[in-house]
mmCIF file of C-alpha atoms in Angstrom:
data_model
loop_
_atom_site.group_PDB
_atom_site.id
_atom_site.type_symbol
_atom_site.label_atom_id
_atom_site.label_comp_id
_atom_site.label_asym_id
_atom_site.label_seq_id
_atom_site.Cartn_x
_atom_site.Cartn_y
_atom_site.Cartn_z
ATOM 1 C CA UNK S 16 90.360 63.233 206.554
ATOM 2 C CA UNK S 17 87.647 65.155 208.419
ATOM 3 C CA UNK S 18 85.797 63.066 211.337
ATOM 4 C CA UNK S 19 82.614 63.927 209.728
ATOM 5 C CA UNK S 20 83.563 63.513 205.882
ATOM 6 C CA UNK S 21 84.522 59.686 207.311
ATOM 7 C CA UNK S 22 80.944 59.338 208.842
ATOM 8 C CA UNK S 23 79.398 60.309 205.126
ATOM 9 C CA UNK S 24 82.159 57.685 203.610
ATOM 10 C CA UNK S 25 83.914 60.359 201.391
ATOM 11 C CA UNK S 26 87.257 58.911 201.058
ATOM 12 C CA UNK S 27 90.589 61.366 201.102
ATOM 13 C CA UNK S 28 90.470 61.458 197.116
ATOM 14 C CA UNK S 29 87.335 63.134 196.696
ATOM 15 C CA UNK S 30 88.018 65.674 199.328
ATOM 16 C CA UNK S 31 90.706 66.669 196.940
ATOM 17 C CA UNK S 32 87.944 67.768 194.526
ATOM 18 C CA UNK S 33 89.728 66.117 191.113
ATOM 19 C CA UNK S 34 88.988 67.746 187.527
ATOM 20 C CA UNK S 35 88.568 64.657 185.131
ATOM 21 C CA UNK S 36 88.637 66.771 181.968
ATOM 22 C CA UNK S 37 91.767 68.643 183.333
ATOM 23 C CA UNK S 38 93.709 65.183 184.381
ATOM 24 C CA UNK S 39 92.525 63.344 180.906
ATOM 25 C CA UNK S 40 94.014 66.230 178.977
ATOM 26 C CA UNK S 41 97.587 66.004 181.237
ATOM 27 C CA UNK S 42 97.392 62.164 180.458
ATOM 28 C CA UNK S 43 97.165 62.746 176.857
ATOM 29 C CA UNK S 44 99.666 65.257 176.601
ATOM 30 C CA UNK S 45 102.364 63.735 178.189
ATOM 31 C CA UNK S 46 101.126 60.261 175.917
ATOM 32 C CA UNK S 47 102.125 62.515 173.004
ATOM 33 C CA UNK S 48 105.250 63.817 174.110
ATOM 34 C CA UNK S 49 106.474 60.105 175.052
ATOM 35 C CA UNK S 50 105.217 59.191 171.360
ATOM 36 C CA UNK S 51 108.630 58.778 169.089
ATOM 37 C CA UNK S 52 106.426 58.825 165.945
ATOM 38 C CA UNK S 53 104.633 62.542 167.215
ATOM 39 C CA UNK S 54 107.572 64.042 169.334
ATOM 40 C CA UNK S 55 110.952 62.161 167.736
ATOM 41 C CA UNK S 56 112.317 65.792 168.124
ATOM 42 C CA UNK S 57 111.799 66.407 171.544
ATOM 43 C CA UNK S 58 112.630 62.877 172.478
ATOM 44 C CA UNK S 59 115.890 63.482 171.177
ATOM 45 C CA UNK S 60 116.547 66.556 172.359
ATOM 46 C CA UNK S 61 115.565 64.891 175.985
ATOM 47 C CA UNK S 62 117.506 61.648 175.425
ATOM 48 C CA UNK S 63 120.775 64.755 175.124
ATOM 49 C CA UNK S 64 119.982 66.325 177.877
ATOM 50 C CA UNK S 65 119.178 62.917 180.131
ATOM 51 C CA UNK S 66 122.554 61.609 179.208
ATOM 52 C CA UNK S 67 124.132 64.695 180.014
ATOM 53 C CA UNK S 68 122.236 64.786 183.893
ATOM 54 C CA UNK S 69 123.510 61.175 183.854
ATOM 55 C CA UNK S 70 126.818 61.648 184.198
ATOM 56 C CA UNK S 71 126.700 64.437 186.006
ATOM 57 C CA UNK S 72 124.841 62.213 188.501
ATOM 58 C CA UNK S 73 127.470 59.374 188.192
ATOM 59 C CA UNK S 74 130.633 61.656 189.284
ATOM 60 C CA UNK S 75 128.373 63.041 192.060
ATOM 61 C CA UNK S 76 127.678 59.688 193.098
ATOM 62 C CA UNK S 77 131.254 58.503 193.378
ATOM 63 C CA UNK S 78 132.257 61.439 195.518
ATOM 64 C CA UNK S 79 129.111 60.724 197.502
ATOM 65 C CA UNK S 80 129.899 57.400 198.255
ATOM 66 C CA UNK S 81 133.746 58.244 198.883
ATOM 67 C CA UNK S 82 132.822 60.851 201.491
ATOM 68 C CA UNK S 83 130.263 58.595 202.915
ATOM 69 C CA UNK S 84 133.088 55.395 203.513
ATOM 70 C CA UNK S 85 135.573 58.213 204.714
ATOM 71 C CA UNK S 86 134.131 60.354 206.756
ATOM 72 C CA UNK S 87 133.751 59.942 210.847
ATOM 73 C CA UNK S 88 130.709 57.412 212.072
ATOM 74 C CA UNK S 89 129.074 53.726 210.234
ATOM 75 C CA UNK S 90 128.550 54.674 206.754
ATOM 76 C CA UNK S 91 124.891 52.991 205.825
ATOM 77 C CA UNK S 92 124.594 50.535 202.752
ATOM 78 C CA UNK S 93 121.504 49.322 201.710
ATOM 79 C CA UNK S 94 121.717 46.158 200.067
ATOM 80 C CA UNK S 95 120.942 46.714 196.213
ATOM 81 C CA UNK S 96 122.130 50.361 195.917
ATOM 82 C CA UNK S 97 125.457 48.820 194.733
ATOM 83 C CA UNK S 98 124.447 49.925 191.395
ATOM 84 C CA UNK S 99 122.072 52.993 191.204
ATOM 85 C CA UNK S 100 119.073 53.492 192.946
ATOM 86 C CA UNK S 101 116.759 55.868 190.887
ATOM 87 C CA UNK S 102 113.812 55.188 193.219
ATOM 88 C CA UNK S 103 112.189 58.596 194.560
ATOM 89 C CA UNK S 104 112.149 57.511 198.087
ATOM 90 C CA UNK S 105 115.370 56.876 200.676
ATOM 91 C CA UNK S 106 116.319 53.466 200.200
ATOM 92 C CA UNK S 107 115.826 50.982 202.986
ATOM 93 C CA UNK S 108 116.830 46.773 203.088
ATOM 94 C CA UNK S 109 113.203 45.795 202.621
ATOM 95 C CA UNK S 110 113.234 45.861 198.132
ATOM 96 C CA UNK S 111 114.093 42.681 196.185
ATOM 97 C CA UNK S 112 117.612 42.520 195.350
ATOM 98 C CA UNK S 113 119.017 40.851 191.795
ATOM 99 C CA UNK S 114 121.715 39.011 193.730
ATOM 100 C CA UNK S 115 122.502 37.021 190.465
ATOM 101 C CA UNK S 116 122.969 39.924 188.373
ATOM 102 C CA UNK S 117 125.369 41.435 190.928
ATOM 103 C CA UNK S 118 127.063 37.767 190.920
ATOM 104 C CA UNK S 119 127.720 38.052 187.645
ATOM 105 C CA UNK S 120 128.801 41.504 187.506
ATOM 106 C CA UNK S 121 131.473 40.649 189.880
ATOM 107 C CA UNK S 122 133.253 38.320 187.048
ATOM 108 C CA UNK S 123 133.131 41.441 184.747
ATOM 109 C CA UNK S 124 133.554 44.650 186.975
ATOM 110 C CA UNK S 125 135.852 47.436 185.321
ATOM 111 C CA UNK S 126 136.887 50.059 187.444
ATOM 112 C CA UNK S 127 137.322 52.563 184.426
ATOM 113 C CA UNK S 128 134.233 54.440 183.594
ATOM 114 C CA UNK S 129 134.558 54.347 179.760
ATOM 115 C CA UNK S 130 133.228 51.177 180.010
ATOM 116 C CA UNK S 131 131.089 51.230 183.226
ATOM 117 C CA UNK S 132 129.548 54.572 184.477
ATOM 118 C CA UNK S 133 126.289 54.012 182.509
ATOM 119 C CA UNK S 134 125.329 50.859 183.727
ATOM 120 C CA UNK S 135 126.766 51.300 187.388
ATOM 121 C CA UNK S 136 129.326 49.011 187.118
ATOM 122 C CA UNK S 137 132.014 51.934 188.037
ATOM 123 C CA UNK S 138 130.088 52.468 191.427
ATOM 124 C CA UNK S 139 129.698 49.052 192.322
ATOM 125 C CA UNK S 140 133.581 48.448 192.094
ATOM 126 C CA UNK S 141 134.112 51.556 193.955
ATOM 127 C CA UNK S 142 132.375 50.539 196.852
ATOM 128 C CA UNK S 143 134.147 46.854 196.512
ATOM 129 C CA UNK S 144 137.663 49.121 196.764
ATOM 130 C CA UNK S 145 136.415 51.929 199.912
ATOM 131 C CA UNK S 146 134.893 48.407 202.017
ATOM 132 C CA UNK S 147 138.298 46.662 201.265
ATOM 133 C CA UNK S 148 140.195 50.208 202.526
ATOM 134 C CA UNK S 149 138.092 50.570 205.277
ATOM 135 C CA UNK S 150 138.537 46.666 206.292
ATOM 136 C CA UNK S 151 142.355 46.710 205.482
ATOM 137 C CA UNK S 152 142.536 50.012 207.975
ATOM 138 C CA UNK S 153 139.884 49.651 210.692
ATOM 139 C CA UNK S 154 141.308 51.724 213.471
ATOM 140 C CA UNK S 155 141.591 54.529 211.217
ATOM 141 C CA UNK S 156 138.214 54.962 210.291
ATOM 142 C CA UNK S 157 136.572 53.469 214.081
ATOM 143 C CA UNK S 158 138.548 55.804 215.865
ATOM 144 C CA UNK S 159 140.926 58.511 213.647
ATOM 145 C CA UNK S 160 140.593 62.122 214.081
ATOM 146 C CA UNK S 161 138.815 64.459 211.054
ATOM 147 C CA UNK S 162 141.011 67.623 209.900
ATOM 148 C CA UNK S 163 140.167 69.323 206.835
ATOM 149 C CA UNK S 164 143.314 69.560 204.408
ATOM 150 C CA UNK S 165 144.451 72.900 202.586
ATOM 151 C CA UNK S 166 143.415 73.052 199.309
ATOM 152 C CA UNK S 167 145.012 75.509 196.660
ATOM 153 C CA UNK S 168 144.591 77.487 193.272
ATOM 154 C CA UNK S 169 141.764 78.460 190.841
ATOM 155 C CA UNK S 170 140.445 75.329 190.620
ATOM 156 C CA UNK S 171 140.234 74.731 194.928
ATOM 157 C CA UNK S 172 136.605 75.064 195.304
ATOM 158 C CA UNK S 173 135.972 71.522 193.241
ATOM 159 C CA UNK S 174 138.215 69.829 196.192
ATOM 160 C CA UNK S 175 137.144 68.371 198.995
ATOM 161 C CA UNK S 176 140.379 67.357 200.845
ATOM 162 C CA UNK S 177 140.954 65.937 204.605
ATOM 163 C CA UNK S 178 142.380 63.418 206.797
ATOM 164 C CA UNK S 179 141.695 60.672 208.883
ATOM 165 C CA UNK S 180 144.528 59.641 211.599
ATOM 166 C CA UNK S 181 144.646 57.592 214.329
ATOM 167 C CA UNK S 182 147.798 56.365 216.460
ATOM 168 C CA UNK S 183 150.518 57.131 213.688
ATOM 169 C CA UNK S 184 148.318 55.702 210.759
ATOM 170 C CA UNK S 185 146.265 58.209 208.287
ATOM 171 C CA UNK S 186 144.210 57.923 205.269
ATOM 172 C CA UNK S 187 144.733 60.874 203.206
ATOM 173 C CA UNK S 188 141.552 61.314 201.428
ATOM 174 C CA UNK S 189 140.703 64.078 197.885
ATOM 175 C CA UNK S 190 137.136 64.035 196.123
ATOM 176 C CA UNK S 191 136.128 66.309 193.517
ATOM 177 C CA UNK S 192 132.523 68.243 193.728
ATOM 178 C CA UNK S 193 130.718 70.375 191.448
ATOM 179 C CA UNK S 194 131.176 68.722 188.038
ATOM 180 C CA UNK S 195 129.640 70.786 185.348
ATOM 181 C CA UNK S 196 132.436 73.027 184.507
ATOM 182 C CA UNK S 197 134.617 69.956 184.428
ATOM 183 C CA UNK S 198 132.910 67.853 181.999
ATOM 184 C CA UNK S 199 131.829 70.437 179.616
ATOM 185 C CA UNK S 200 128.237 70.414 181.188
ATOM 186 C CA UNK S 201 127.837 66.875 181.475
ATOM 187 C CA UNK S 202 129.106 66.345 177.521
ATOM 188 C CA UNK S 203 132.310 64.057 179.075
ATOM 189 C CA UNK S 204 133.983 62.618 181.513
ATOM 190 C CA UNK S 205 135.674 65.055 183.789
ATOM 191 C CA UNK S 206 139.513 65.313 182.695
ATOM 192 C CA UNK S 207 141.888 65.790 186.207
ATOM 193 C CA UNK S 208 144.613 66.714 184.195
ATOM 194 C CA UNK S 209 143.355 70.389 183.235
ATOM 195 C CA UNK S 210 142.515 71.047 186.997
ATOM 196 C CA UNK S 211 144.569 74.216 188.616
ATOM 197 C CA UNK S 212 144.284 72.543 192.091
ATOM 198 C CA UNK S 213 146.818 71.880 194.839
ATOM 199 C CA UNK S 214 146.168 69.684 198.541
ATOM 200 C CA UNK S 215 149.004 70.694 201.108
ATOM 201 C CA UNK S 216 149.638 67.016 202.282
ATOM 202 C CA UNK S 217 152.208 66.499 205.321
ATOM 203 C CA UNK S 218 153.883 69.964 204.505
ATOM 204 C CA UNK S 219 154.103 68.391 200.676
ATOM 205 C CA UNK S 220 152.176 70.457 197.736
ATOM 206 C CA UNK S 221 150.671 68.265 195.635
ATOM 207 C CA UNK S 222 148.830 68.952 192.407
ATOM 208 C CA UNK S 223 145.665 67.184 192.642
ATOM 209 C CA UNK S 224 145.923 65.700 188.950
ATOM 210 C CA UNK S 225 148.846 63.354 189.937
ATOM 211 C CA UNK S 226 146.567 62.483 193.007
ATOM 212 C CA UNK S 227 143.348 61.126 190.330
ATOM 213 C CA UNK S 228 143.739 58.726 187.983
ATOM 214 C CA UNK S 229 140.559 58.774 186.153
ATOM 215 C CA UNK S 230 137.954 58.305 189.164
ATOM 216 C CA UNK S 231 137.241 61.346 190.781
ATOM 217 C CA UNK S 232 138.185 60.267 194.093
ATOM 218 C CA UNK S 233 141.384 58.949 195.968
ATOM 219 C CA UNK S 234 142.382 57.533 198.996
ATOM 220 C CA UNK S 235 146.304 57.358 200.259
ATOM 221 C CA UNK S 236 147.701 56.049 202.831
ATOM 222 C CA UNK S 237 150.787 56.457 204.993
ATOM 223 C CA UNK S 238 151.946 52.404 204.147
ATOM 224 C CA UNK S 239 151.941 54.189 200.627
ATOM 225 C CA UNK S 240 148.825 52.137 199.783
ATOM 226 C CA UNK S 241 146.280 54.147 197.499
ATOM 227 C CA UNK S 242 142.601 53.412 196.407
ATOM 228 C CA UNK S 243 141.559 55.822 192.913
#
């Protein structure tokens, strides 16, 4: 605000000049819109579409969180984004936190998403499994080298493939990434088994389908250990 708007006591909102009639008739409209008994049409037609963004979101946040436990340096994570955090701002340790929900979620997680992408159950045991890996294999993911892994076939560019190794131990790790062409735009859950995609692992060619089970992450190790 201006030094001499603050000496007339105009505060920052009326320097932004507001149009009452303009605002009152955005207020209304979206009123109507949000009205099932005026808009049930377009309510439905959004409720499709919201789903279908949903989901989309939910496999994006899975690989998100994968690459964020995996990758080199201290993954952040906020206490109550164990579920998902639809706030419009970065998240931060300062909100309220439901710890007895997440208590009792614990007693009923599911690690298959049929049954527990929409409520965020699916990423909340995800992030129990990659803080148990990470735990279980400390060195490897303080101190292991990065190297990107070779990916092959038509499919290649939804892989994100590479390696973490330090002293004779590795973590092999394989994420998928740009989901819409894999779920049928959001209309189900990604199937691995129709992917044409190929990670070149210790000389070995492996299709990436035997690699997923139905997550769309996976982490191996050399003790033959696996977290997908």
């Amino acid at each position: 605000v201006y030094p001499e708007m603050r000496s007339r006591g105009k505060t920052a909102v009326e320097l932004l000049n507001p149009n009452d009639a303009y605002e009152t008739a955005i207020k209304n409209f979206v009123s109507s819109i949000l009205d099932r008994s005026q808009s049930a049409e377009f309510l439905t037609s959004l409720g499709a579409i919201a789903r279908r963004a949903a989901l989309l979101g939910a496999l994006n946040s899975l690989t998100q969180l994968t690459l964020k436990a995996a990758i080199p340096g201290i993954p952040d994570f906020y206490q109550g984004t164990e579920l998902y955090d639809l706030a419009m701002v970065d998240p931060d340790n300062r909100r309220p936190v439901d710890y007895e929900q997440r208590k009792h979620l614990l007693h009923s997680l599911s690690p298959r998403p049929a049954d527990s992408w929409e409520d965020g159950r699916i990423k909340f045991e995800w992030t129990r499994l990659l803080l148990g890996a990470r735990q279980r294999h400390p060195q490897v993911f303080a101190l292991g080298d990065y190297a990107p892994l070779p990916v092959q076939g038509t499919d290649a560019d939804h892989v994100i493939a590479f390696s973490r190794r330090h002293e004779g131990q590795y973590c092999h790790v394989v994420a998928l990434r740009r989901f819409g062409l894999l779920t049928d735009f959001g209309r189900r859950w990604a199937s691995f088994s129709e992917l044409d995609a190929r990670v070149v692992l210790g000389g070995k060619v492996i299709q990436v389908s035997t690699i997923l089970a139905d997550m769309p992450a996976a982490l191996l190790f050399n003790d033959e250990t696996r977290v997908n």
